[in-house]
mmCIF file of C-alpha atoms and ligand atoms in Angstrom:
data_model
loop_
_atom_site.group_PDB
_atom_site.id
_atom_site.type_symbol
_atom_site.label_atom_id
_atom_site.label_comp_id
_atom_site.label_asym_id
_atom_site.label_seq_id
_atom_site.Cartn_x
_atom_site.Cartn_y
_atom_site.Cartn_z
ATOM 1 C CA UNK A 238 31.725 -141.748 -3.399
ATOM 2 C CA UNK A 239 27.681 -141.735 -3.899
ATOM 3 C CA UNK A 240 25.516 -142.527 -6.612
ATOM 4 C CA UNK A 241 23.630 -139.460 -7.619
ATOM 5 C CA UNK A 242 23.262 -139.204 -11.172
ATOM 6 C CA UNK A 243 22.129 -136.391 -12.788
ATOM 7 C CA UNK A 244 23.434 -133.142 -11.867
ATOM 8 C CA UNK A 245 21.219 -130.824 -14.891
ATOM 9 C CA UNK A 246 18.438 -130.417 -11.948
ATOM 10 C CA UNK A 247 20.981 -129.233 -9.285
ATOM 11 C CA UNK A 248 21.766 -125.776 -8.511
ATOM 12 C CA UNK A 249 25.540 -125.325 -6.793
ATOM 13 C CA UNK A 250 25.941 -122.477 -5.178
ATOM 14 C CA UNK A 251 29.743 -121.163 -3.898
ATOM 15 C CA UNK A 252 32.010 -118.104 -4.443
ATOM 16 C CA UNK A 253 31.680 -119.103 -7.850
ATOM 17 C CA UNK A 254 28.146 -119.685 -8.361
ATOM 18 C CA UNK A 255 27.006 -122.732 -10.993
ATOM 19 C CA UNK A 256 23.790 -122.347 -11.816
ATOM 20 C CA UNK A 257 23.472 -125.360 -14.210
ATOM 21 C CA UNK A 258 21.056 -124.574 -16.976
ATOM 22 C CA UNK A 259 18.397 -127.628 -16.523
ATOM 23 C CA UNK A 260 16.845 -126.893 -19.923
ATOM 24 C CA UNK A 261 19.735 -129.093 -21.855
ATOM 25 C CA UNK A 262 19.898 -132.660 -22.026
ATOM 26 C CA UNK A 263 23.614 -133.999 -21.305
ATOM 27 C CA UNK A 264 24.076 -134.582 -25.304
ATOM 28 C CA UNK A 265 23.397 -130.402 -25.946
ATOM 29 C CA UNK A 266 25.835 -130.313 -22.743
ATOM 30 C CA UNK A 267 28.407 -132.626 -24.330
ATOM 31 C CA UNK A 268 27.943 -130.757 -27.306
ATOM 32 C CA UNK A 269 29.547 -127.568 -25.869
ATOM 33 C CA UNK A 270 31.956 -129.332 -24.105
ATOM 34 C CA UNK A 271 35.592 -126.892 -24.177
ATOM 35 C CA UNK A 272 37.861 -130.230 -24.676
ATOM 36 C CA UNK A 273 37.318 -133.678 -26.477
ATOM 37 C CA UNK A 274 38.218 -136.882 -25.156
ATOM 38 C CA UNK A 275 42.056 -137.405 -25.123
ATOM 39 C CA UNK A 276 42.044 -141.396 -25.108
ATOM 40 C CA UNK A 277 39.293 -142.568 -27.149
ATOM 41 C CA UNK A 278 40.512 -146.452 -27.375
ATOM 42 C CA UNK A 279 39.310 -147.155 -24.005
ATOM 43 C CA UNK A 280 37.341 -145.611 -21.080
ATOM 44 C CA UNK A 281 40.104 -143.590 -18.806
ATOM 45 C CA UNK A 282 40.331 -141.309 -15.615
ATOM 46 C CA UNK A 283 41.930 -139.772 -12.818
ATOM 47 C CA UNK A 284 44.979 -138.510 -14.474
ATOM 48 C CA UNK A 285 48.128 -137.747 -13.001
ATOM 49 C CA UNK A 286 50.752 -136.008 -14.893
ATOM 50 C CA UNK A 287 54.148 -135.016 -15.165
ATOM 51 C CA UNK A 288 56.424 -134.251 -17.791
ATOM 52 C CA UNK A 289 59.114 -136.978 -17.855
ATOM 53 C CA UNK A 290 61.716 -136.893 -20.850
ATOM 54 C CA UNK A 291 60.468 -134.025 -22.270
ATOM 55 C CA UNK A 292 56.940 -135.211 -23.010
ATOM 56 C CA UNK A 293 53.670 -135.231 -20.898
ATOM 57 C CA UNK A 294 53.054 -138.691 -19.477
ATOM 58 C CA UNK A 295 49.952 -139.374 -18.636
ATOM 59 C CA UNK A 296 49.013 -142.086 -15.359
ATOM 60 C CA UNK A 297 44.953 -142.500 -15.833
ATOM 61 C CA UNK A 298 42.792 -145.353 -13.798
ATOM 62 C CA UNK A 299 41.479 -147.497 -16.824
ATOM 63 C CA UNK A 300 37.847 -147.433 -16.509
ATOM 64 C CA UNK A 301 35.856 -150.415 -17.716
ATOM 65 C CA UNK A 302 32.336 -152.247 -17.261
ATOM 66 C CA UNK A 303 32.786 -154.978 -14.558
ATOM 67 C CA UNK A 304 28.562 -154.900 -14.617
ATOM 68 C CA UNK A 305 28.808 -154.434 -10.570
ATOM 69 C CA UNK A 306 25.807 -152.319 -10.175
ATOM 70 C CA UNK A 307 26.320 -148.606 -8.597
ATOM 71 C CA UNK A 308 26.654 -148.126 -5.210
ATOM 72 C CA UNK A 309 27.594 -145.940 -2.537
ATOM 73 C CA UNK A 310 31.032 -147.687 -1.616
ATOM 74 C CA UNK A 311 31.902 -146.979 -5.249
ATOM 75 C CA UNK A 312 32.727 -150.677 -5.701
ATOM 76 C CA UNK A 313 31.491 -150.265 -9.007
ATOM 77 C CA UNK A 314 34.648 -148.897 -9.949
ATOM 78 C CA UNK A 315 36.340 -152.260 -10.439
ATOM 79 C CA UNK A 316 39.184 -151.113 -12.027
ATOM 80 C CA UNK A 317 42.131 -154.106 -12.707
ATOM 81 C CA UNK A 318 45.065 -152.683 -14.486
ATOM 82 C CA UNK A 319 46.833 -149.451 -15.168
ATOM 83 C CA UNK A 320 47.730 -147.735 -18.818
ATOM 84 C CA UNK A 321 50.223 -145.466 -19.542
ATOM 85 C CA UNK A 322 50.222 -142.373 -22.159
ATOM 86 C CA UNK A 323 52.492 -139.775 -22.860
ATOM 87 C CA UNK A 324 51.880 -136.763 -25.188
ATOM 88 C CA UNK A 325 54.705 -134.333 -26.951
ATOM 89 C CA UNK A 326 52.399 -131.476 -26.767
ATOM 90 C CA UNK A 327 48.870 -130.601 -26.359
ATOM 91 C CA UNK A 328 46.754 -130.866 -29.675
ATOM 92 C CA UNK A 329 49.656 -133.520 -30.169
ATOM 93 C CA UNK A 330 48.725 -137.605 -30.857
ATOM 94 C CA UNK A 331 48.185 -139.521 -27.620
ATOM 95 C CA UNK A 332 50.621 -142.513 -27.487
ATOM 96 C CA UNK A 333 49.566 -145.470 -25.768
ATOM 97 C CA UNK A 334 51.872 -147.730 -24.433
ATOM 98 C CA UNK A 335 49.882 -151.042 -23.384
ATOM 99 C CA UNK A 336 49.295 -152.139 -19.727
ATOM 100 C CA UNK A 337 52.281 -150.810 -17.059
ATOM 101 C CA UNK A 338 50.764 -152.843 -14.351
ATOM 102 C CA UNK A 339 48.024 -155.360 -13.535
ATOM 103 C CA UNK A 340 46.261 -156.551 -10.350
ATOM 104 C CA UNK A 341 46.679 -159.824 -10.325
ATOM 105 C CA UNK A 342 50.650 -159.091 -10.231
ATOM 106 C CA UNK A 343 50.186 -156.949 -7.197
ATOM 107 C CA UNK A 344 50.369 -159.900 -4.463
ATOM 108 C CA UNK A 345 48.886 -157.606 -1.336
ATOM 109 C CA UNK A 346 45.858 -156.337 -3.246
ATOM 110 C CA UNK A 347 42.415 -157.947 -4.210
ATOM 111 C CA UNK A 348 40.589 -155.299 -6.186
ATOM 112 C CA UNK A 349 39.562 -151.426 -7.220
ATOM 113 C CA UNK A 350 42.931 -150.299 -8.998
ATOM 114 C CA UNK A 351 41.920 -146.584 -8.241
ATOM 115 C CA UNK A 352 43.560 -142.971 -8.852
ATOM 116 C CA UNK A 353 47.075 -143.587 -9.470
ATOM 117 C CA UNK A 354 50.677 -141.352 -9.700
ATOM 118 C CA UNK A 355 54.344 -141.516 -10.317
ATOM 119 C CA UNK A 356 57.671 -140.146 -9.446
ATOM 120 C CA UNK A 357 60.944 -140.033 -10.526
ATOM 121 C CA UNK A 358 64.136 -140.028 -8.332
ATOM 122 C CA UNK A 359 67.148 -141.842 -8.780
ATOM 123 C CA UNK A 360 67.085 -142.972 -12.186
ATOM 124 C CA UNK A 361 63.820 -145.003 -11.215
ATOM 125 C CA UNK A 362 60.195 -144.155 -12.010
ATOM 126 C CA UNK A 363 57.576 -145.132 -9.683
ATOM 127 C CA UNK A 364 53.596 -146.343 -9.688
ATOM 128 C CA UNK A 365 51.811 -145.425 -6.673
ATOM 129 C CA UNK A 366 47.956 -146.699 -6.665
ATOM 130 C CA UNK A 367 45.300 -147.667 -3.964
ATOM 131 C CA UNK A 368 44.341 -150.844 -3.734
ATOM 132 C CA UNK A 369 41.706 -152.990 -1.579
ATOM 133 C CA UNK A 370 43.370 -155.193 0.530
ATOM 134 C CA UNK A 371 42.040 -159.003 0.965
ATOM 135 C CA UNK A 372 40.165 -157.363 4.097
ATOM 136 C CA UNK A 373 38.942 -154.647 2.101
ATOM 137 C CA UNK A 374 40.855 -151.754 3.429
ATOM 138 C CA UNK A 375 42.327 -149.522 1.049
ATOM 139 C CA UNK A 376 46.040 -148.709 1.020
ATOM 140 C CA UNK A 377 48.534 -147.345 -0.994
ATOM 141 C CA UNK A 378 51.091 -149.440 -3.158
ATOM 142 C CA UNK A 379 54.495 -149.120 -5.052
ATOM 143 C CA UNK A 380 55.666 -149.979 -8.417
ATOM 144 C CA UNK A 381 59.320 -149.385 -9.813
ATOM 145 C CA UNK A 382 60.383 -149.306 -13.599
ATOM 146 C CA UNK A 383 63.417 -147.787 -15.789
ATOM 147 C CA UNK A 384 61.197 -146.308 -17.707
ATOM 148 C CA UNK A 385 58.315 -143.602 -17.456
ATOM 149 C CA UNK A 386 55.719 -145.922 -19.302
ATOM 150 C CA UNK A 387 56.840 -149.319 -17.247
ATOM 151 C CA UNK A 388 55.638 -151.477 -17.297
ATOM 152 C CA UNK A 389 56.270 -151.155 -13.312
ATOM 153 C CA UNK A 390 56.817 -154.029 -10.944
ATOM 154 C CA UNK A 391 54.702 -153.830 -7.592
ATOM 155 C CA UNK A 392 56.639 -154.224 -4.147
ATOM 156 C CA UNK A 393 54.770 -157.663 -2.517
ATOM 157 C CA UNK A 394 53.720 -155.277 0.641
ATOM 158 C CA UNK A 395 51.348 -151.822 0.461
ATOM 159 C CA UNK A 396 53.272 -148.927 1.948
ATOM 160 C CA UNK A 397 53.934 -148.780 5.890
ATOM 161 C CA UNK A 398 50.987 -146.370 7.446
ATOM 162 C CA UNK A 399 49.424 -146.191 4.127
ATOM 163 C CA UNK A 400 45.524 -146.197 3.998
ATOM 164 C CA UNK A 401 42.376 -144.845 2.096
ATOM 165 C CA UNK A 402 43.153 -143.552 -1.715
ATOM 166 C CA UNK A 403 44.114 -141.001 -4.285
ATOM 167 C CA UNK A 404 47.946 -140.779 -3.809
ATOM 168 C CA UNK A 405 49.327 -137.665 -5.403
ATOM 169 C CA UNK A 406 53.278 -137.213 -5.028
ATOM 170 C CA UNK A 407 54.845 -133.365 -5.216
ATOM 171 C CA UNK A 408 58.721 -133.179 -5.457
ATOM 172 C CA UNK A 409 59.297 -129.656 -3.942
ATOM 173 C CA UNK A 410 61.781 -127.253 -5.939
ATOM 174 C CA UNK A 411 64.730 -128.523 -2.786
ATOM 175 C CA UNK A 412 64.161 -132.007 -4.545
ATOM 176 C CA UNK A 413 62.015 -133.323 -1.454
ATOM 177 C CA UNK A 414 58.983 -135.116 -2.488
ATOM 178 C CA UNK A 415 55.321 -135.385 -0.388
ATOM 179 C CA UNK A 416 52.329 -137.682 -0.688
ATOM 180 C CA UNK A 417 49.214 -136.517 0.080
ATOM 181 C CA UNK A 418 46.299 -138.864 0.261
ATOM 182 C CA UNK A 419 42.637 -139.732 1.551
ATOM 183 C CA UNK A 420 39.425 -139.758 0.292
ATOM 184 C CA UNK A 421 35.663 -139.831 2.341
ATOM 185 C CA UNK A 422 33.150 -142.147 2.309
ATOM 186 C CA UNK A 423 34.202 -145.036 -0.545
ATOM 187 C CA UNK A 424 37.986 -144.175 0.206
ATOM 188 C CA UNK A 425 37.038 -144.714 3.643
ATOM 189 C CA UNK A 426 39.635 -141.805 5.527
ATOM 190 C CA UNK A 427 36.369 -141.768 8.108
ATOM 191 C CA UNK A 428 36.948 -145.044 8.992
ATOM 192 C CA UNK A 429 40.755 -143.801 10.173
ATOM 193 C CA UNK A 430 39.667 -141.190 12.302
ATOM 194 C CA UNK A 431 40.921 -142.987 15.203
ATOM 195 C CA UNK A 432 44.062 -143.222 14.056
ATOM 196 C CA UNK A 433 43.316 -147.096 13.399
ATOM 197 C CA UNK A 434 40.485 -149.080 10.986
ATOM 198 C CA UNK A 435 36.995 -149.202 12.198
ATOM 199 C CA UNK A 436 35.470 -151.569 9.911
ATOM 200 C CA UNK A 437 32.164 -150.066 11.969
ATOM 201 C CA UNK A 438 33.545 -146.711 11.460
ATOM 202 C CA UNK A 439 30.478 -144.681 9.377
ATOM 203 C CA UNK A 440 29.877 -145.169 5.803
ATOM 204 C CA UNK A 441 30.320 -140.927 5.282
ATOM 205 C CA UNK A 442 31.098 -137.871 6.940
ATOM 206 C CA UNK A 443 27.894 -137.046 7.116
ATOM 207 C CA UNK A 444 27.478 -136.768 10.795
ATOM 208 C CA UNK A 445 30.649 -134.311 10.907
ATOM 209 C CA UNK A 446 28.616 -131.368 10.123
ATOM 210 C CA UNK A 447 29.656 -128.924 12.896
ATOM 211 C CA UNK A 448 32.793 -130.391 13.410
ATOM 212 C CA UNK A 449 36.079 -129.746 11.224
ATOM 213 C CA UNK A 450 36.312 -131.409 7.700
ATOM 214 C CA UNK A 451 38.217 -134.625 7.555
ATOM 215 C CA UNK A 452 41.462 -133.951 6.711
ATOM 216 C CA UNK A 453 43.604 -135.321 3.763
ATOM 217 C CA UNK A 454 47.116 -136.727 4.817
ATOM 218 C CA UNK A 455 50.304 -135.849 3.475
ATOM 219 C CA UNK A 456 53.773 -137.903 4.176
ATOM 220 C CA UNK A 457 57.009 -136.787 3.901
ATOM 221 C CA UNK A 458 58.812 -139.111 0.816
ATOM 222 C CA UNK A 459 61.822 -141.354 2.177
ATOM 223 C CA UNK A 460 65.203 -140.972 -0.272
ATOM 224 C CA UNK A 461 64.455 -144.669 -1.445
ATOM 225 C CA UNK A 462 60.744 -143.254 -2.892
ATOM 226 C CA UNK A 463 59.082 -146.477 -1.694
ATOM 227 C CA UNK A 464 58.050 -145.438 2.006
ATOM 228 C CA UNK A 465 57.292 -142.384 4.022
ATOM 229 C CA UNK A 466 59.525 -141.285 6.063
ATOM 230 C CA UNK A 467 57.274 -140.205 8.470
ATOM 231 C CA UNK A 468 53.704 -140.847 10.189
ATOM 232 C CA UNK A 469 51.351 -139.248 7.614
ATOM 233 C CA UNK A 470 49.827 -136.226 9.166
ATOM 234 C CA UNK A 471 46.839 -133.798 8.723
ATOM 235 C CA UNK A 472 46.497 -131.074 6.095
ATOM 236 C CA UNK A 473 44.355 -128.276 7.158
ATOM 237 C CA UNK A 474 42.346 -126.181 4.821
ATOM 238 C CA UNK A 475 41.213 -123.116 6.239
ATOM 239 C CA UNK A 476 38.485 -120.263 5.729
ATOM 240 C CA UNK A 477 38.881 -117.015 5.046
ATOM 241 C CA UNK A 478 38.772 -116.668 9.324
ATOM 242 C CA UNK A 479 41.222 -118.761 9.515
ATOM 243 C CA UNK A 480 39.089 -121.241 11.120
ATOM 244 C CA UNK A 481 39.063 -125.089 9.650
ATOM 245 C CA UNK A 482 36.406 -125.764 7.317
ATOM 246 C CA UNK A 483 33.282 -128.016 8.407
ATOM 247 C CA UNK A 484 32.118 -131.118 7.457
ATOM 248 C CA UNK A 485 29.085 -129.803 6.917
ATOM 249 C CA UNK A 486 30.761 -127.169 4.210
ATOM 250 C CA UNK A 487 30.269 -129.567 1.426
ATOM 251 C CA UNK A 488 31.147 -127.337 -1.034
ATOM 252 C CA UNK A 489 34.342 -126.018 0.148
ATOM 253 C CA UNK A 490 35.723 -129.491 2.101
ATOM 254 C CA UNK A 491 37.933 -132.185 0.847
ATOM 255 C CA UNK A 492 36.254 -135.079 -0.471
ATOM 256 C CA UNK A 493 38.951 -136.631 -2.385
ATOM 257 C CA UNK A 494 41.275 -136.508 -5.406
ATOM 258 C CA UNK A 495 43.956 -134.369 -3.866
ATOM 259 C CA UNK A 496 47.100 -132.935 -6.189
ATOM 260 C CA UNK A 497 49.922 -130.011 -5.309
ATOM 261 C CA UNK A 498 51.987 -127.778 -7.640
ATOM 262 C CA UNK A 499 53.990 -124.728 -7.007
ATOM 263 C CA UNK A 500 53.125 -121.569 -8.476
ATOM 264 C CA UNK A 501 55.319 -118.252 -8.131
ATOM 265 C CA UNK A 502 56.511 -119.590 -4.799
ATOM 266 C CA UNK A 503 53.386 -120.635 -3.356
ATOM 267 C CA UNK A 504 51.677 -124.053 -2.799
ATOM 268 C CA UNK A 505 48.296 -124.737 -4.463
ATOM 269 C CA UNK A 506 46.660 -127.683 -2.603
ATOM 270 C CA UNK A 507 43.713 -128.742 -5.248
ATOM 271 C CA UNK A 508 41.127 -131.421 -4.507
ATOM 272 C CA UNK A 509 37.244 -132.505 -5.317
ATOM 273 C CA UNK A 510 34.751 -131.772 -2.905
ATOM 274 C CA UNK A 511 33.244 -135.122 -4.405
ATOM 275 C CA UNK A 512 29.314 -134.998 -3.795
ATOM 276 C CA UNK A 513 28.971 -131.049 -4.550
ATOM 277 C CA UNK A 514 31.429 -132.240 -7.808
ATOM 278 C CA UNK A 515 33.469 -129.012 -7.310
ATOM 279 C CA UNK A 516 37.316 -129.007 -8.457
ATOM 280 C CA UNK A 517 38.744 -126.055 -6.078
ATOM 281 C CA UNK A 518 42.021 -125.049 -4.056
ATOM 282 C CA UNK A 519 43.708 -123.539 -1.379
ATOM 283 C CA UNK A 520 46.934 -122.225 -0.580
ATOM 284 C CA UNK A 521 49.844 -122.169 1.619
ATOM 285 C CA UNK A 522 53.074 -121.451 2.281
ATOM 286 C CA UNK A 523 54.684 -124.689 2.561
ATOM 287 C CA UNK A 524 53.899 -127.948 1.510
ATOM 288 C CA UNK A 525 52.376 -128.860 4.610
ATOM 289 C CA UNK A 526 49.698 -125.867 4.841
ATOM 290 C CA UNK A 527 48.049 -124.931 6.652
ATOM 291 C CA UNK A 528 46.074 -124.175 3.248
ATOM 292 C CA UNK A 529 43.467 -121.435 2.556
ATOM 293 C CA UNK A 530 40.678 -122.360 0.994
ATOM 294 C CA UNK A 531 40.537 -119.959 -2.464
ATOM 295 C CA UNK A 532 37.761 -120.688 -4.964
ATOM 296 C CA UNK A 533 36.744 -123.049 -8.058
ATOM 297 C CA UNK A 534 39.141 -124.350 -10.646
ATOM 298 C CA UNK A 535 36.412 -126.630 -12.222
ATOM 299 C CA UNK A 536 32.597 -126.558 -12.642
ATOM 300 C CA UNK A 537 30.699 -129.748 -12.007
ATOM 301 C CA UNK A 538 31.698 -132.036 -15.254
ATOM 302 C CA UNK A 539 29.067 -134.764 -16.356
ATOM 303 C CA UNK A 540 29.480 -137.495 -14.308
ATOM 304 C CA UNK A 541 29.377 -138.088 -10.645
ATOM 305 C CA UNK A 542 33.046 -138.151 -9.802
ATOM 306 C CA UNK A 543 35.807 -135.285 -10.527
ATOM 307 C CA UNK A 544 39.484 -135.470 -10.779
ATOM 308 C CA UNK A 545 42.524 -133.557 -11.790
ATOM 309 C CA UNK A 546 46.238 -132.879 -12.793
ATOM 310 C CA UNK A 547 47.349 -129.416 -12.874
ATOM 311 C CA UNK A 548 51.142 -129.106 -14.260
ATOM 312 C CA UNK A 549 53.208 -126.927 -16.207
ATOM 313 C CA UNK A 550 54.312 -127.121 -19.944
ATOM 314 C CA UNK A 551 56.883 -125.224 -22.200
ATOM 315 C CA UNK A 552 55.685 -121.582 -20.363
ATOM 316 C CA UNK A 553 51.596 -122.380 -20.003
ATOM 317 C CA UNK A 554 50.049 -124.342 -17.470
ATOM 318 C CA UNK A 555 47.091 -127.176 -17.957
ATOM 319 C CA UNK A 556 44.487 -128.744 -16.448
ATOM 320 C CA UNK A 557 44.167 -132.790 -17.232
ATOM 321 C CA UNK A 558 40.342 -133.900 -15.993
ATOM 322 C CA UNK A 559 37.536 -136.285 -16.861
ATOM 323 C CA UNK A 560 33.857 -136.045 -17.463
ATOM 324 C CA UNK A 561 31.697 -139.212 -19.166
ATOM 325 C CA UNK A 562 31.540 -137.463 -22.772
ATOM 326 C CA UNK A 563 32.407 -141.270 -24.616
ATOM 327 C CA UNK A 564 29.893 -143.831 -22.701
ATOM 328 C CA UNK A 565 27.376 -140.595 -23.088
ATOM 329 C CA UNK A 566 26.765 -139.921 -18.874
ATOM 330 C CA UNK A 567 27.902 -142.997 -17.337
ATOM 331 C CA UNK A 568 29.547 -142.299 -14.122
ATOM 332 C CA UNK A 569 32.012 -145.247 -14.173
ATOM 333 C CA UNK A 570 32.836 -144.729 -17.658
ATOM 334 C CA UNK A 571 35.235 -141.987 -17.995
ATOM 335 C CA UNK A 572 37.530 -140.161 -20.630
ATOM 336 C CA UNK A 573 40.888 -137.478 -19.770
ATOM 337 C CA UNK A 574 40.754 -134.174 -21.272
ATOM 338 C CA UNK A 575 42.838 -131.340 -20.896
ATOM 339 C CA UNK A 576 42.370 -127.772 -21.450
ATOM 340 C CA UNK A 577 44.763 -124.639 -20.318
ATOM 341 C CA UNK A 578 44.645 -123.291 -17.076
ATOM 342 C CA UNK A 579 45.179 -119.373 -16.542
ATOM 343 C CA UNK A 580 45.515 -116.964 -12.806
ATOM 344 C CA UNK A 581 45.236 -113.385 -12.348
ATOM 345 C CA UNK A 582 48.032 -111.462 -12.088
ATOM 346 C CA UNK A 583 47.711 -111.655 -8.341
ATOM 347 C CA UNK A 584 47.480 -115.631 -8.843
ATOM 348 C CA UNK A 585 44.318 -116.796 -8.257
ATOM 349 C CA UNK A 586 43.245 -119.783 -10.535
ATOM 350 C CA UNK A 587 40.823 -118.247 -13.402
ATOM 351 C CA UNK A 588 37.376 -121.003 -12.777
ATOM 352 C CA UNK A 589 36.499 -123.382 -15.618
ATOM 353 C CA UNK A 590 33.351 -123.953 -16.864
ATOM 354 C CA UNK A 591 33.738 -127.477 -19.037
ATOM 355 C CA UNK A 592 30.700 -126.959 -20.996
ATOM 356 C CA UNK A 593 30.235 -123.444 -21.700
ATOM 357 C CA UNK A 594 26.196 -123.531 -20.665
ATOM 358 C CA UNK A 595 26.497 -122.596 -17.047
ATOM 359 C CA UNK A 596 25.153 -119.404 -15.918
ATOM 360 C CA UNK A 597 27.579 -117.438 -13.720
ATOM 361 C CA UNK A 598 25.587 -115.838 -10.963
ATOM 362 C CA UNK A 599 26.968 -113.138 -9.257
HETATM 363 O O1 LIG B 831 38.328 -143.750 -9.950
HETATM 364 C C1 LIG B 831 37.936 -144.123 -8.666
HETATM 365 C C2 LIG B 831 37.821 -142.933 -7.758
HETATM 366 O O2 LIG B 831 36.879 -142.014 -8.305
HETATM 367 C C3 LIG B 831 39.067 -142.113 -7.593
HETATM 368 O O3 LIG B 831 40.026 -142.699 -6.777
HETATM 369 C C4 LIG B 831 38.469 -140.867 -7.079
HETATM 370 O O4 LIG B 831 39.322 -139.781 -7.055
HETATM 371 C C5 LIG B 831 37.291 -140.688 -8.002
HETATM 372 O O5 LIG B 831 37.655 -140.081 -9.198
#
């Protein structure tokens, strides 16, 4: 993750062509915005969702001023504890139901409580979140409750073979459940490319640019839900050659924020190709890809970062994001909104434009 603030002078061209119209100021932006904030009591982001009990619960980070000045590690994203919210339909009242976890009851992990999820399986519900380490190496931790809201109590150790951030867990239609993972540059998957931690390891994938993308990981889900149940392993996203994508393809490879859902049979692998702020997918047909790399789902949102939940409720399908609409444009100050989320008869993802002022090129 890199500081780069204002995107209204920054043209983004890709299948679907932004062309962002630099004449607004962020308020006239904001002003068009398709979706309001969801959680207006405090700052909130990255949401997971799922519908548990027959409502939408909601798994955000919980966004807050720690006054660490921006940087390119993204360590100004100091986030500390985890809210849950659940929703009985969309339009509905958000219900908030206090703090489900908090980092100083996570004994392995020292600070940035980043993009979190949760299962069910077995009666139990489950937190997964990143975490730094006391060495400062992200990994990936585990939280049970009885109940979707928590609040969740943390294992004492981060997951075997878990590293770098964004955990987003997919229970396939057999009842078999994934994580994928991984995120460049602040959620440091370059430093793994070796297989093990280079503390050395570069600050970006930046000198990748002929080479294949980093990939994101995904892990198989043992029957207890706590570990994986095998070594996590690559998932490729591929051009329309079949060939991987480049690191130098930055708007088209993975960055971070990674999520899966199943659509008429096939898998949609979504991510953010962070510093291009692109939401887009790609699909396969299993849940371990290879993927194909298909378009857009979101336009860049206001705000450096982008993140997403795509899931399925009562017939019609949504999209939960977050731009920086309630602290007016600041990038570590975020808000969850949700809008609906439509395909094409043939099933590619319809592109959303969150503000309504872009330009669509052809
Ligand atoms: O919220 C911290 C990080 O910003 C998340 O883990 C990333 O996905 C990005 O949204």
């Amino acid at each position: 993750m890199l500081s780069c603030n204002s995107q209204g002078s920054k043209q983004y061209q890709s299948d679907s062509t932004v062309v962002v119209n630099d004449s607004l100021s962020e308020k006239e932006r904001f002003a068009t915005a398709i979706a309001k904030p969801l959680i207006s009591q405090r700052y909130s982001a990255d949401p997971s969702v799922h519908v548990f009990e027959g409502k939408m619960f909601i798994y955000p980070s919980h966004d807050y001023d720690a006054g660490i000045p921006e940087k390119d590690d993204g360590s100004h994203f100091a986030m500390k504890d985890y809210y849950v919210y659940s929703l009985d339909s969309i339009g509905g009242e958000i219900k908030d139901y206090g703090i489900a976890l908090q980092l100083k009851d996570v004994p392995w992990a020292e600070k940035q409580l980043w993009a979190p999820d949760a299962a069910f399986k077995n009666g139990k519900y489950y937190l997964y979140f990143p975490a730094k380490d006391k060495e400062g190496v992200f990994r990936i931790g585990v939280a049970e409750s009885n109940h979707p809201h928590g609040p969740f109590k943390a294992h004492p150790d981060p997951m075997r073979y878990s590293f770098s951030i964004d955990p987003a867990v997919f229970t396939d239609t057999d009842g078999q459940s994934y994580m994928y993972f991984g995120g460049i540059w602040g959620g440091q998957l370059q430093k793994w490319a070796s297989g093990s931690f280079d503390p050395d390891g570069s600050a970006s994938d930046l000198e990748q640019d002929e080479q294949p993308a980093l990939s994101p990981k995904i892990a198989k889900m043992d029957e207890g839900m706590t570990e994986f149940a095998e070594k996590p392993k690559d998932v490729l996203i591929l051009d329309e050659h079949g060939q991987p994508l480049k690191g130098g393809d930055h708007e088209r490879r993975f960055f971070e924020a990674a999520w899966m859902h199943k659509y008429q049979g096939k898998y949609y692998f979504s991510y953010s190709t962070g510093d291009t702020h692109l939401l887009c997918y790609a699909i396969g047909d299993n849940p371990y890809g290879p993927f194909t790399y298909q378009g857009v789902i979101l336009k860049p949102v206001i705000g450096w970062t982008t993140h997403h939940a795509i899931m399925e409720f009562k017939g019609k399908w949504y999209l939960f994001y977050h731009d920086t609409e309630l602290s007016e444009g600041k990038t570590h100050l975020r808000n969850v909104k949700v809008t609906e989320l439509q395909y094409t008869p043939a099933g590619r993802i319809i592109p959303i434009d969150p503000y309504g002022q872009t330009v669509h090129a052809d």
